[in-house]
Amino acid sequence: MEKAQLVEKITNEVLKRIKAQSNVPSTVVGVSNRHMHVSKADLECLFGKGYELTKWKNLKQPGQFAAKETVTIVGPKGAIEKVRILGPVRNRTQVEISKTDSFTLGIKAPIRESGNIKDTPGVMIKGPKQSIRLHEGVIIAKRHIHMSPSFAKQHGFHDKELVKVQFNGERGLVFNEVLLRVSEKFVNEMHIDTDEANAGNIGNGDVGIILKG
């Protein structure tokens, strides 16, 4: 059995137990702190010619990992240190922050799906070797769920669909406009940023109920 299939199997078993024989579709949560995806060219500018990312720990999505490398991002009003890079390298560099972070930096980052960085603000990025000026690429990531095709088919969901996700508890709430991203490369996991998590007192591994939008 491939690693991705094994991870999905384990995830699905956990969800089955949590749902306690209910047929209501659910998703586990991964809270995303500010981070950066980097291109090969920008990585070499920041860390040196021929540099490669050093894996710190694997993320839940197959093939994705948090690197040991961090940078400092600098905006018109302030700077944020130790912003972690996630691997592997991508075609284009992208910085994902929260709304609170945007106030610290002094930039108006829009809410966008990952990868959609056209006409977004830029930022200065400081690495150990040198700094680079990113002319566009800073976003607040739109909340979304990574979903496998088998799970989507089972519950009648489809790629790019917008759903609601309900969380119970002392600060229970319902998130609207949650984007579904369906792919064979994904295992089921909802991503929200730290502002969203704090609003609902939500932590990594918590479970939300997926509702049709």
mmCIF file of C-alpha atoms in Angstrom:
data_model
loop_
_atom_site.group_PDB
_atom_site.id
_atom_site.type_symbol
_atom_site.label_atom_id
_atom_site.label_comp_id
_atom_site.label_asym_id
_atom_site.label_seq_id
_atom_site.Cartn_x
_atom_site.Cartn_y
_atom_site.Cartn_z
ATOM 1 C CA MET A 1 0.000 0.000 0.000
ATOM 2 C CA GLU A 2 1.379 3.451 -0.970
ATOM 3 C CA LYS A 3 2.094 6.004 1.756
ATOM 4 C CA ALA A 4 -0.707 8.357 0.622
ATOM 5 C CA GLN A 5 -3.208 5.503 0.650
ATOM 6 C CA LEU A 6 -2.060 4.403 4.111
ATOM 7 C CA VAL A 7 -2.406 7.947 5.506
ATOM 8 C CA GLU A 8 -5.883 8.254 4.003
ATOM 9 C CA LYS A 9 -6.894 4.891 5.422
ATOM 10 C CA ILE A 10 -5.780 5.874 8.922
ATOM 11 C CA THR A 11 -7.505 9.268 8.624
ATOM 12 C CA ASN A 12 -10.732 7.693 7.488
ATOM 13 C CA GLU A 13 -10.647 5.218 10.381
ATOM 14 C CA VAL A 14 -10.211 8.067 12.865
ATOM 15 C CA LEU A 15 -13.102 9.957 11.303
ATOM 16 C CA LYS A 16 -15.292 6.853 11.452
ATOM 17 C CA ARG A 17 -14.731 6.556 15.180
ATOM 18 C CA ILE A 18 -15.350 10.264 15.765
ATOM 19 C CA LYS A 19 -18.577 10.207 13.804
ATOM 20 C CA ALA A 20 -19.727 7.256 15.943
ATOM 21 C CA GLN A 21 -21.482 5.503 13.096
ATOM 22 C CA SER A 22 -23.017 8.736 11.851
ATOM 23 C CA ASN A 23 -22.994 9.298 8.101
ATOM 24 C CA VAL A 24 -22.311 13.025 8.484
ATOM 25 C CA PRO A 25 -19.119 13.986 6.565
ATOM 26 C CA SER A 26 -16.407 15.415 8.803
ATOM 27 C CA THR A 27 -12.901 16.791 8.439
ATOM 28 C CA VAL A 28 -9.896 17.094 10.716
ATOM 29 C CA VAL A 29 -8.242 20.497 11.025
ATOM 30 C CA GLY A 30 -4.709 21.677 10.437
ATOM 31 C CA VAL A 31 -4.038 25.212 11.687
ATOM 32 C CA SER A 32 -1.655 27.039 9.346
ATOM 33 C CA ASN A 33 0.704 29.550 10.887
ATOM 34 C CA ARG A 34 2.324 32.142 8.629
ATOM 35 C CA HIS A 35 4.654 30.447 6.150
ATOM 36 C CA MET A 36 6.334 30.720 2.770
ATOM 37 C CA HIS A 37 6.551 28.610 -0.366
ATOM 38 C CA VAL A 38 9.708 29.339 -2.334
ATOM 39 C CA SER A 39 10.961 28.917 -5.899
ATOM 40 C CA LYS A 40 14.342 27.320 -6.556
ATOM 41 C CA ALA A 41 15.789 30.603 -7.826
ATOM 42 C CA ASP A 42 14.628 32.589 -4.794
ATOM 43 C CA LEU A 43 15.830 29.861 -2.422
ATOM 44 C CA GLU A 44 19.325 30.143 -3.887
ATOM 45 C CA CYS A 45 19.250 33.935 -3.618
ATOM 46 C CA LEU A 46 18.267 33.747 0.047
ATOM 47 C CA PHE A 47 20.491 30.847 1.142
ATOM 48 C CA GLY A 48 23.214 30.466 -1.483
ATOM 49 C CA LYS A 49 23.916 28.815 -4.818
ATOM 50 C CA GLY A 50 22.823 25.179 -4.998
ATOM 51 C CA TYR A 51 21.080 25.294 -1.614
ATOM 52 C CA GLU A 52 18.378 22.714 -0.874
ATOM 53 C CA LEU A 53 15.705 22.737 1.817
ATOM 54 C CA THR A 54 16.310 20.668 4.942
ATOM 55 C CA LYS A 55 13.292 18.641 6.036
ATOM 56 C CA TRP A 56 12.208 19.324 9.621
ATOM 57 C CA LYS A 57 8.960 17.362 9.738
ATOM 58 C CA ASN A 58 6.440 15.897 7.312
ATOM 59 C CA LEU A 59 3.057 17.543 6.897
ATOM 60 C CA LYS A 60 -0.158 15.586 6.559
ATOM 61 C CA GLN A 61 -0.478 16.152 2.814
ATOM 62 C CA PRO A 62 1.699 13.572 1.019
ATOM 63 C CA GLY A 63 5.071 14.896 -0.101
ATOM 64 C CA GLN A 64 4.729 18.197 1.775
ATOM 65 C CA PHE A 65 7.047 19.102 4.642
ATOM 66 C CA ALA A 66 8.056 21.925 6.973
ATOM 67 C CA ALA A 67 11.679 22.872 6.403
ATOM 68 C CA LYS A 68 14.193 23.878 9.052
ATOM 69 C CA GLU A 69 14.855 27.082 7.124
ATOM 70 C CA THR A 70 13.161 30.338 8.170
ATOM 71 C CA VAL A 71 13.287 33.902 6.862
ATOM 72 C CA THR A 72 12.304 37.395 7.948
ATOM 73 C CA ILE A 73 9.583 39.225 6.027
ATOM 74 C CA VAL A 74 9.609 43.022 6.075
ATOM 75 C CA GLY A 75 6.726 45.336 5.203
ATOM 76 C CA PRO A 76 6.267 49.121 5.264
ATOM 77 C CA LYS A 77 5.325 49.164 8.975
ATOM 78 C CA GLY A 78 7.137 46.223 10.528
ATOM 79 C CA ALA A 79 8.827 42.850 10.221
ATOM 80 C CA ILE A 80 8.063 39.254 11.224
ATOM 81 C CA GLU A 81 10.972 36.943 11.989
ATOM 82 C CA LYS A 82 11.284 33.168 11.742
ATOM 83 C CA VAL A 83 8.719 32.650 9.003
ATOM 84 C CA ARG A 84 9.044 28.983 8.122
ATOM 85 C CA ILE A 85 9.503 27.710 4.576
ATOM 86 C CA LEU A 86 7.406 24.741 3.459
ATOM 87 C CA GLY A 87 8.711 22.313 0.874
ATOM 88 C CA PRO A 88 9.194 21.140 -1.714
ATOM 89 C CA VAL A 89 10.150 24.148 -3.854
ATOM 90 C CA ARG A 90 7.476 25.566 -6.147
ATOM 91 C CA ASN A 91 7.432 27.377 -9.465
ATOM 92 C CA ARG A 92 6.695 30.717 -7.791
ATOM 93 C CA THR A 93 7.373 32.156 -4.360
ATOM 94 C CA GLN A 94 4.326 32.847 -2.173
ATOM 95 C CA VAL A 95 3.935 34.132 1.384
ATOM 96 C CA GLU A 96 0.816 33.211 3.380
ATOM 97 C CA ILE A 97 -0.057 35.339 6.398
ATOM 98 C CA SER A 98 -3.039 36.091 8.638
ATOM 99 C CA LYS A 99 -5.038 39.320 8.761
ATOM 100 C CA THR A 100 -3.318 40.145 12.052
ATOM 101 C CA ASP A 101 0.068 39.700 10.352
ATOM 102 C CA SER A 102 -0.993 42.105 7.599
ATOM 103 C CA PHE A 103 -1.486 44.840 10.219
ATOM 104 C CA THR A 104 1.990 44.175 11.617
ATOM 105 C CA LEU A 105 3.575 44.379 8.173
ATOM 106 C CA GLY A 106 1.454 47.283 6.948
ATOM 107 C CA ILE A 107 0.218 45.632 3.756
ATOM 108 C CA LYS A 108 -3.261 44.867 2.405
ATOM 109 C CA ALA A 109 -3.047 41.168 1.610
ATOM 110 C CA PRO A 110 -6.158 39.802 -0.142
ATOM 111 C CA ILE A 111 -7.883 36.512 0.643
ATOM 112 C CA ARG A 112 -6.922 34.178 -2.206
ATOM 113 C CA GLU A 113 -6.714 30.515 -3.087
ATOM 114 C CA SER A 114 -3.133 29.298 -2.869
ATOM 115 C CA GLY A 115 -1.307 29.942 -6.131
ATOM 116 C CA ASN A 116 -3.524 32.856 -7.178
ATOM 117 C CA ILE A 117 -1.077 35.701 -6.571
ATOM 118 C CA LYS A 118 -1.694 38.010 -9.548
ATOM 119 C CA ASP A 119 -1.902 41.668 -8.486
ATOM 120 C CA THR A 120 -1.176 40.878 -4.833
ATOM 121 C CA PRO A 121 1.219 42.962 -2.711
ATOM 122 C CA GLY A 122 4.870 42.152 -2.343
ATOM 123 C CA VAL A 123 7.258 42.167 0.585
ATOM 124 C CA MET A 124 10.979 42.184 1.369
ATOM 125 C CA ILE A 125 12.355 38.778 2.361
ATOM 126 C CA LYS A 126 15.609 38.527 4.315
ATOM 127 C CA GLY A 127 17.673 35.336 4.198
ATOM 128 C CA PRO A 128 21.072 34.476 5.650
ATOM 129 C CA LYS A 129 22.889 35.245 2.374
ATOM 130 C CA GLN A 130 20.938 38.154 0.953
ATOM 131 C CA SER A 131 17.497 39.734 0.685
ATOM 132 C CA ILE A 132 15.041 39.667 -2.185
ATOM 133 C CA ARG A 133 12.164 41.957 -3.098
ATOM 134 C CA LEU A 134 9.011 39.984 -3.832
ATOM 135 C CA HIS A 135 6.920 42.220 -6.100
ATOM 136 C CA GLU A 136 3.754 40.142 -5.664
ATOM 137 C CA GLY A 137 2.805 36.986 -3.812
ATOM 138 C CA VAL A 138 1.565 37.852 -0.308
ATOM 139 C CA ILE A 139 -1.910 36.454 0.443
ATOM 140 C CA ILE A 140 -4.244 35.453 3.237
ATOM 141 C CA ALA A 141 -5.083 31.886 2.254
ATOM 142 C CA LYS A 142 -8.753 31.178 1.627
ATOM 143 C CA ARG A 143 -9.924 28.531 4.067
ATOM 144 C CA HIS A 144 -10.172 25.204 2.313
ATOM 145 C CA ILE A 145 -10.401 21.442 2.620
ATOM 146 C CA HIS A 146 -8.012 19.051 0.932
ATOM 147 C CA MET A 147 -10.155 16.096 -0.053
ATOM 148 C CA SER A 148 -9.609 12.737 -1.739
ATOM 149 C CA PRO A 149 -11.805 11.830 -4.737
ATOM 150 C CA SER A 150 -13.161 8.756 -2.942
ATOM 151 C CA PHE A 151 -14.377 10.822 0.024
ATOM 152 C CA ALA A 152 -15.829 13.464 -2.305
ATOM 153 C CA LYS A 153 -17.692 10.871 -4.336
ATOM 154 C CA GLN A 154 -19.020 9.134 -1.226
ATOM 155 C CA HIS A 155 -20.577 12.347 0.085
ATOM 156 C CA GLY A 156 -21.532 14.080 -3.167
ATOM 157 C CA PHE A 157 -18.889 16.817 -3.151
ATOM 158 C CA HIS A 158 -16.887 18.136 -6.090
ATOM 159 C CA ASP A 159 -13.719 20.125 -6.717
ATOM 160 C CA LYS A 160 -14.008 23.934 -6.210
ATOM 161 C CA GLU A 161 -17.343 23.570 -4.414
ATOM 162 C CA LEU A 162 -17.960 25.984 -1.531
ATOM 163 C CA VAL A 163 -19.279 24.392 1.670
ATOM 164 C CA LYS A 164 -19.825 25.254 5.328
ATOM 165 C CA VAL A 165 -17.995 23.637 8.242
ATOM 166 C CA GLN A 166 -19.517 23.547 11.721
ATOM 167 C CA PHE A 167 -17.495 23.420 14.934
ATOM 168 C CA ASN A 168 -19.071 22.823 18.317
ATOM 169 C CA GLY A 169 -17.813 23.751 21.771
ATOM 170 C CA GLU A 170 -17.620 26.831 23.982
ATOM 171 C CA ARG A 171 -16.836 29.065 21.014
ATOM 172 C CA GLY A 172 -18.695 27.030 18.422
ATOM 173 C CA LEU A 173 -19.136 28.579 15.013
ATOM 174 C CA VAL A 174 -19.812 27.826 11.355
ATOM 175 C CA PHE A 175 -17.294 28.758 8.672
ATOM 176 C CA ASN A 176 -18.902 29.754 5.359
ATOM 177 C CA GLU A 177 -17.198 29.881 1.954
ATOM 178 C CA VAL A 178 -14.908 26.892 2.574
ATOM 179 C CA LEU A 179 -13.293 25.831 -0.697
ATOM 180 C CA LEU A 180 -13.015 22.137 -1.559
ATOM 181 C CA ARG A 181 -9.827 21.067 -3.321
ATOM 182 C CA VAL A 182 -10.265 17.508 -4.581
ATOM 183 C CA SER A 183 -7.266 15.574 -5.880
ATOM 184 C CA GLU A 184 -5.680 12.126 -5.848
ATOM 185 C CA LYS A 185 -2.695 13.853 -4.222
ATOM 186 C CA PHE A 186 -4.684 14.874 -1.132
ATOM 187 C CA VAL A 187 -5.844 13.313 2.111
ATOM 188 C CA ASN A 188 -8.777 14.843 3.993
ATOM 189 C CA GLU A 189 -7.783 17.902 6.005
ATOM 190 C CA MET A 190 -9.160 21.410 6.493
ATOM 191 C CA HIS A 191 -6.720 24.324 6.596
ATOM 192 C CA ILE A 192 -7.501 27.521 8.497
ATOM 193 C CA ASP A 193 -5.172 30.266 9.685
ATOM 194 C CA THR A 194 -4.403 31.257 13.260
ATOM 195 C CA ASP A 195 -6.952 34.100 13.345
ATOM 196 C CA GLU A 196 -9.733 31.710 12.312
ATOM 197 C CA ALA A 197 -8.584 29.054 14.762
ATOM 198 C CA ASN A 198 -8.475 31.506 17.662
ATOM 199 C CA ALA A 199 -11.983 32.758 16.851
ATOM 200 C CA GLY A 200 -13.404 29.278 17.421
ATOM 201 C CA ASN A 201 -10.885 27.957 19.971
ATOM 202 C CA ILE A 202 -9.907 25.353 17.382
ATOM 203 C CA GLY A 203 -6.682 23.353 17.438
ATOM 204 C CA ASN A 204 -4.840 20.874 15.252
ATOM 205 C CA GLY A 205 -6.709 17.601 15.073
ATOM 206 C CA ASP A 206 -10.114 19.045 15.990
ATOM 207 C CA VAL A 207 -13.024 17.901 13.833
ATOM 208 C CA GLY A 208 -15.617 19.921 11.949
ATOM 209 C CA ILE A 209 -18.833 18.765 10.279
ATOM 210 C CA ILE A 210 -19.044 19.533 6.554
ATOM 211 C CA LEU A 211 -22.357 21.004 5.456
ATOM 212 C CA LYS A 212 -23.571 21.695 1.942
ATOM 213 C CA GLY A 213 -23.260 25.416 1.190
#
